[in-house]
Short mmCIF file of N, CA and C in Angstrom, two decimals:
data_model
loop_
_atom_site.label_atom_id
_atom_site.label_comp_id
_atom_site.label_asym_id
_atom_site.label_seq_id
_atom_site.Cartn_x
_atom_site.Cartn_y
_atom_site.Cartn_z
N MET A 1 -2.50 3.40 0.61
CA MET A 1 -3.42 2.98 1.62
C MET A 1 -4.44 2.08 0.94
N PRO A 2 -4.94 1.09 1.44
CA PRO A 2 -5.04 0.69 2.84
C PRO A 2 -3.95 -0.31 3.24
N HIS A 3 -3.90 -0.55 4.55
CA HIS A 3 -3.13 -1.68 5.08
C HIS A 3 -4.16 -2.76 5.40
N LEU A 4 -4.05 -3.89 4.74
CA LEU A 4 -4.95 -5.02 4.97
C LEU A 4 -4.20 -6.07 5.76
N ILE A 5 -4.63 -6.29 6.98
CA ILE A 5 -3.97 -7.24 7.87
C ILE A 5 -4.91 -8.42 8.06
N ILE A 6 -4.49 -9.57 7.57
CA ILE A 6 -5.29 -10.79 7.64
C ILE A 6 -4.80 -11.59 8.83
N GLU A 7 -5.62 -11.70 9.86
CA GLU A 7 -5.32 -12.55 11.01
C GLU A 7 -6.06 -13.86 10.77
N HIS A 8 -5.38 -14.97 11.02
CA HIS A 8 -6.04 -16.26 10.74
C HIS A 8 -5.50 -17.35 11.64
N SER A 9 -6.32 -18.39 11.81
CA SER A 9 -5.87 -19.56 12.54
C SER A 9 -4.76 -20.23 11.73
N GLU A 10 -3.84 -20.83 12.43
CA GLU A 10 -2.61 -21.34 11.81
C GLU A 10 -2.84 -22.42 10.77
N HIS A 11 -3.75 -23.33 11.03
CA HIS A 11 -3.89 -24.49 10.15
C HIS A 11 -5.12 -24.37 9.26
N LEU A 12 -5.01 -23.54 8.24
CA LEU A 12 -6.07 -23.44 7.24
C LEU A 12 -5.82 -24.45 6.13
N ASN A 13 -6.87 -24.87 5.47
CA ASN A 13 -6.74 -25.82 4.37
C ASN A 13 -6.63 -25.13 3.01
N ILE A 14 -6.24 -23.88 3.03
CA ILE A 14 -6.03 -23.13 1.79
C ILE A 14 -4.65 -22.50 1.84
N PRO A 15 -4.00 -22.35 0.72
CA PRO A 15 -2.68 -21.69 0.72
C PRO A 15 -2.82 -20.23 1.15
N ILE A 16 -1.96 -19.80 2.04
CA ILE A 16 -2.01 -18.43 2.54
C ILE A 16 -1.76 -17.43 1.41
N SER A 17 -0.92 -17.79 0.47
CA SER A 17 -0.69 -16.90 -0.67
C SER A 17 -1.98 -16.66 -1.45
N GLN A 18 -2.81 -17.67 -1.55
CA GLN A 18 -4.10 -17.54 -2.23
C GLN A 18 -5.04 -16.63 -1.43
N LEU A 19 -5.02 -16.76 -0.12
CA LEU A 19 -5.82 -15.91 0.75
C LEU A 19 -5.40 -14.44 0.60
N ILE A 20 -4.10 -14.19 0.65
CA ILE A 20 -3.58 -12.83 0.50
C ILE A 20 -3.97 -12.25 -0.85
N GLN A 21 -3.82 -13.03 -1.90
CA GLN A 21 -4.16 -12.56 -3.23
C GLN A 21 -5.65 -12.23 -3.35
N ALA A 22 -6.51 -13.06 -2.78
CA ALA A 22 -7.96 -12.83 -2.86
C ALA A 22 -8.35 -11.53 -2.15
N VAL A 23 -7.79 -11.30 -0.98
CA VAL A 23 -8.10 -10.08 -0.22
C VAL A 23 -7.54 -8.86 -0.95
N HIS A 24 -6.32 -8.96 -1.42
CA HIS A 24 -5.68 -7.84 -2.12
C HIS A 24 -6.49 -7.48 -3.38
N GLN A 25 -6.84 -8.47 -4.17
CA GLN A 25 -7.61 -8.23 -5.39
C GLN A 25 -9.01 -7.72 -5.07
N GLY A 26 -9.57 -8.17 -3.96
CA GLY A 26 -10.87 -7.66 -3.54
C GLY A 26 -10.82 -6.17 -3.28
N ALA A 27 -9.78 -5.73 -2.58
CA ALA A 27 -9.62 -4.30 -2.31
C ALA A 27 -9.44 -3.52 -3.61
N GLU A 28 -8.65 -4.07 -4.52
CA GLU A 28 -8.48 -3.42 -5.83
C GLU A 28 -9.82 -3.30 -6.55
N GLY A 29 -10.63 -4.33 -6.47
CA GLY A 29 -11.90 -4.36 -7.17
C GLY A 29 -12.91 -3.32 -6.70
N THR A 30 -12.74 -2.82 -5.49
CA THR A 30 -13.66 -1.78 -5.01
C THR A 30 -13.43 -0.46 -5.72
N GLN A 31 -12.26 -0.27 -6.30
CA GLN A 31 -11.85 0.97 -6.95
C GLN A 31 -11.86 2.15 -5.99
N LEU A 32 -11.70 1.86 -4.70
CA LEU A 32 -11.60 2.92 -3.69
C LEU A 32 -10.17 3.40 -3.48
N PHE A 33 -9.20 2.62 -3.98
CA PHE A 33 -7.80 2.89 -3.69
C PHE A 33 -6.96 2.81 -4.96
N ASP A 34 -5.87 3.54 -4.97
CA ASP A 34 -4.86 3.39 -6.01
C ASP A 34 -4.23 2.01 -5.80
N PRO A 35 -4.29 1.11 -6.77
CA PRO A 35 -3.75 -0.24 -6.57
C PRO A 35 -2.29 -0.26 -6.10
N ALA A 36 -1.51 0.73 -6.47
CA ALA A 36 -0.10 0.77 -6.06
C ALA A 36 0.07 1.04 -4.58
N THR A 37 -1.00 1.46 -3.89
CA THR A 37 -0.88 1.80 -2.47
C THR A 37 -1.43 0.73 -1.54
N ILE A 38 -2.01 -0.34 -2.08
CA ILE A 38 -2.60 -1.39 -1.25
C ILE A 38 -1.50 -2.30 -0.71
N LYS A 39 -1.52 -2.50 0.60
CA LYS A 39 -0.53 -3.36 1.26
C LYS A 39 -1.28 -4.46 2.01
N THR A 40 -0.94 -5.71 1.74
CA THR A 40 -1.66 -6.83 2.33
C THR A 40 -0.67 -7.79 2.98
N ARG A 41 -0.97 -8.21 4.19
CA ARG A 41 -0.10 -9.16 4.89
C ARG A 41 -0.96 -10.06 5.78
N ALA A 42 -0.38 -11.19 6.18
CA ALA A 42 -1.12 -12.16 6.98
C ALA A 42 -0.33 -12.54 8.23
N ILE A 43 -1.07 -12.77 9.30
CA ILE A 43 -0.49 -13.20 10.57
C ILE A 43 -1.24 -14.46 11.02
N ALA A 44 -0.50 -15.52 11.27
CA ALA A 44 -1.10 -16.78 11.73
C ALA A 44 -1.06 -16.86 13.25
N TYR A 45 -2.12 -17.41 13.82
CA TYR A 45 -2.21 -17.60 15.26
C TYR A 45 -2.29 -19.09 15.56
N ALA A 46 -1.36 -19.57 16.38
CA ALA A 46 -1.38 -20.97 16.81
C ALA A 46 -2.29 -21.15 18.02
N ASN A 47 -2.43 -20.12 18.81
CA ASN A 47 -3.21 -20.20 20.05
C ASN A 47 -4.42 -19.27 19.96
N TYR A 48 -5.60 -19.85 20.07
CA TYR A 48 -6.84 -19.09 20.03
C TYR A 48 -7.95 -19.99 20.55
N GLN A 49 -9.08 -19.39 20.88
CA GLN A 49 -10.24 -20.15 21.32
C GLN A 49 -11.47 -19.55 20.66
N LEU A 50 -12.30 -20.40 20.07
CA LEU A 50 -13.52 -19.97 19.40
C LEU A 50 -14.72 -20.66 20.02
N GLY A 51 -15.82 -19.94 20.11
CA GLY A 51 -17.06 -20.56 20.54
C GLY A 51 -17.77 -21.17 19.34
N GLY A 52 -18.75 -21.99 19.59
CA GLY A 52 -19.54 -22.57 18.50
C GLY A 52 -18.82 -23.71 17.80
N THR A 53 -19.23 -23.94 16.56
CA THR A 53 -18.71 -25.08 15.82
C THR A 53 -17.59 -24.72 14.86
N HIS A 54 -17.21 -23.45 14.80
CA HIS A 54 -16.14 -23.05 13.89
C HIS A 54 -14.82 -23.67 14.32
N GLN A 55 -14.06 -24.11 13.34
CA GLN A 55 -12.79 -24.78 13.63
C GLN A 55 -11.60 -23.87 13.40
N GLY A 56 -11.82 -22.70 12.89
CA GLY A 56 -10.75 -21.76 12.65
C GLY A 56 -11.35 -20.40 12.32
N PHE A 57 -10.49 -19.45 12.00
CA PHE A 57 -10.99 -18.11 11.73
C PHE A 57 -10.11 -17.37 10.74
N ILE A 58 -10.71 -16.38 10.12
CA ILE A 58 -9.99 -15.38 9.33
C ILE A 58 -10.65 -14.05 9.63
N HIS A 59 -9.85 -13.09 10.05
CA HIS A 59 -10.34 -11.73 10.31
C HIS A 59 -9.47 -10.75 9.54
N VAL A 60 -10.09 -9.87 8.77
CA VAL A 60 -9.34 -8.87 8.01
C VAL A 60 -9.54 -7.51 8.66
N GLN A 61 -8.44 -6.90 9.04
CA GLN A 61 -8.44 -5.52 9.49
C GLN A 61 -8.07 -4.66 8.28
N ALA A 62 -8.92 -3.71 7.94
CA ALA A 62 -8.65 -2.81 6.82
C ALA A 62 -8.42 -1.42 7.38
N HIS A 63 -7.16 -1.04 7.49
CA HIS A 63 -6.80 0.27 8.03
C HIS A 63 -6.75 1.26 6.87
N ILE A 64 -7.64 2.24 6.92
CA ILE A 64 -7.78 3.21 5.83
C ILE A 64 -7.72 4.63 6.40
N ILE A 65 -7.28 5.57 5.58
CA ILE A 65 -7.27 6.96 6.00
C ILE A 65 -8.71 7.43 6.23
N ALA A 66 -8.95 8.11 7.34
CA ALA A 66 -10.28 8.60 7.67
C ALA A 66 -10.81 9.51 6.56
N GLY A 67 -12.12 9.50 6.41
CA GLY A 67 -12.75 10.36 5.43
C GLY A 67 -13.63 9.61 4.45
N ARG A 68 -13.55 8.30 4.45
CA ARG A 68 -14.41 7.51 3.57
C ARG A 68 -15.83 7.51 4.13
N SER A 69 -16.79 7.47 3.24
CA SER A 69 -18.20 7.44 3.66
C SER A 69 -18.55 6.06 4.23
N LEU A 70 -19.67 6.02 4.93
CA LEU A 70 -20.16 4.74 5.45
C LEU A 70 -20.44 3.78 4.31
N ALA A 71 -20.97 4.27 3.21
CA ALA A 71 -21.25 3.42 2.04
C ALA A 71 -19.96 2.85 1.47
N GLN A 72 -18.89 3.63 1.42
CA GLN A 72 -17.61 3.14 0.92
C GLN A 72 -17.03 2.07 1.85
N LYS A 73 -17.13 2.29 3.14
CA LYS A 73 -16.63 1.31 4.11
C LYS A 73 -17.45 0.01 4.03
N LYS A 74 -18.75 0.15 3.84
CA LYS A 74 -19.61 -1.02 3.70
C LYS A 74 -19.25 -1.80 2.44
N LEU A 75 -19.01 -1.08 1.33
CA LEU A 75 -18.59 -1.73 0.09
C LEU A 75 -17.28 -2.50 0.31
N LEU A 76 -16.34 -1.89 0.98
CA LEU A 76 -15.06 -2.56 1.26
C LEU A 76 -15.28 -3.81 2.10
N SER A 77 -16.05 -3.70 3.18
CA SER A 77 -16.30 -4.86 4.05
C SER A 77 -16.99 -5.99 3.30
N GLU A 78 -18.03 -5.66 2.56
CA GLU A 78 -18.78 -6.69 1.83
C GLU A 78 -17.91 -7.35 0.76
N THR A 79 -17.12 -6.55 0.06
CA THR A 79 -16.28 -7.09 -1.00
C THR A 79 -15.21 -8.01 -0.43
N LEU A 80 -14.58 -7.60 0.66
CA LEU A 80 -13.55 -8.45 1.26
C LEU A 80 -14.14 -9.71 1.86
N LEU A 81 -15.31 -9.61 2.48
CA LEU A 81 -15.95 -10.81 3.03
C LEU A 81 -16.32 -11.78 1.91
N ASN A 82 -16.83 -11.26 0.80
CA ASN A 82 -17.14 -12.13 -0.34
C ASN A 82 -15.88 -12.79 -0.90
N ALA A 83 -14.76 -12.07 -0.89
CA ALA A 83 -13.49 -12.66 -1.33
C ALA A 83 -13.11 -13.82 -0.41
N LEU A 84 -13.33 -13.65 0.89
CA LEU A 84 -13.04 -14.73 1.83
C LEU A 84 -13.94 -15.93 1.57
N TYR A 85 -15.22 -15.69 1.34
CA TYR A 85 -16.14 -16.79 1.04
C TYR A 85 -15.68 -17.57 -0.19
N ARG A 86 -15.26 -16.85 -1.23
CA ARG A 86 -14.84 -17.52 -2.47
C ARG A 86 -13.60 -18.38 -2.24
N VAL A 87 -12.65 -17.89 -1.50
CA VAL A 87 -11.40 -18.63 -1.32
C VAL A 87 -11.54 -19.75 -0.29
N CYS A 88 -12.47 -19.61 0.65
CA CYS A 88 -12.59 -20.60 1.73
C CYS A 88 -13.57 -21.72 1.41
N GLY A 89 -14.45 -21.50 0.47
CA GLY A 89 -15.41 -22.55 0.13
C GLY A 89 -16.27 -22.92 1.32
N ASP A 90 -16.35 -24.22 1.61
CA ASP A 90 -17.20 -24.72 2.69
C ASP A 90 -16.46 -24.95 4.00
N GLU A 91 -15.26 -24.39 4.12
CA GLU A 91 -14.49 -24.54 5.37
C GLU A 91 -15.32 -24.02 6.54
N PRO A 92 -15.36 -24.72 7.67
CA PRO A 92 -16.10 -24.23 8.85
C PRO A 92 -15.29 -23.17 9.61
N LEU A 93 -15.20 -21.98 9.01
CA LEU A 93 -14.39 -20.91 9.56
C LEU A 93 -15.25 -19.74 10.00
N ASN A 94 -14.80 -19.04 11.02
CA ASN A 94 -15.41 -17.80 11.44
C ASN A 94 -14.75 -16.69 10.62
N LEU A 95 -15.51 -16.03 9.75
CA LEU A 95 -14.98 -15.00 8.85
C LEU A 95 -15.49 -13.63 9.27
N SER A 96 -14.59 -12.63 9.27
CA SER A 96 -15.01 -11.28 9.62
C SER A 96 -14.07 -10.26 8.98
N VAL A 97 -14.61 -9.04 8.82
CA VAL A 97 -13.88 -7.92 8.24
C VAL A 97 -14.26 -6.67 9.02
N HIS A 98 -13.28 -5.81 9.29
CA HIS A 98 -13.58 -4.55 9.95
C HIS A 98 -12.67 -3.45 9.45
N PRO A 99 -13.24 -2.37 8.88
CA PRO A 99 -12.42 -1.21 8.50
C PRO A 99 -12.13 -0.35 9.74
N TYR A 100 -10.95 0.18 9.80
CA TYR A 100 -10.53 1.08 10.88
C TYR A 100 -10.03 2.37 10.24
N ASP A 101 -10.47 3.50 10.78
CA ASP A 101 -10.00 4.79 10.29
C ASP A 101 -8.65 5.15 10.91
N LEU A 102 -7.72 5.51 10.04
CA LEU A 102 -6.44 6.07 10.49
C LEU A 102 -6.55 7.59 10.42
N GLN A 103 -6.17 8.26 11.46
CA GLN A 103 -6.23 9.72 11.48
C GLN A 103 -5.03 10.29 10.75
N PRO A 104 -5.24 11.02 9.66
CA PRO A 104 -4.12 11.51 8.87
C PRO A 104 -3.20 12.46 9.65
N GLU A 105 -3.73 13.09 10.69
CA GLU A 105 -2.92 14.02 11.48
C GLU A 105 -1.84 13.30 12.30
N ILE A 106 -2.05 12.01 12.58
CA ILE A 106 -1.08 11.28 13.41
C ILE A 106 -0.51 10.04 12.75
N TYR A 107 -0.95 9.76 11.51
CA TYR A 107 -0.40 8.62 10.77
C TYR A 107 0.82 9.10 10.00
N TYR A 108 1.96 8.46 10.26
CA TYR A 108 3.19 8.84 9.58
C TYR A 108 3.78 7.62 8.86
N LYS A 109 4.43 7.88 7.75
CA LYS A 109 5.11 6.82 7.00
C LYS A 109 6.27 7.46 6.24
N ASN A 110 7.16 6.62 5.74
CA ASN A 110 8.26 7.18 4.93
C ASN A 110 8.05 6.84 3.49
#
């Protein structure tokens, strides 16, 4: 755990592999997770609408097993957002991160 799902506008000016690596390494850097359990993937959206002057977006969903403290979730959010800032530079993008608790009683995997 966690599952890091990067949703993003289709036409970014950065390589998606670089984006995935930055988010994945950001999660590792928090030392909240066993690095062997971090799973990161990206989904591109061709159709979306944004308000304001942003020309695209990146949103990271961090699905984690419930039980982490608010301080740990805040550390994860801040670290991943900083990773996005580093990889995106001055791109006019809407950037966001949100941790979601997975309930261990109903989360199943093989």
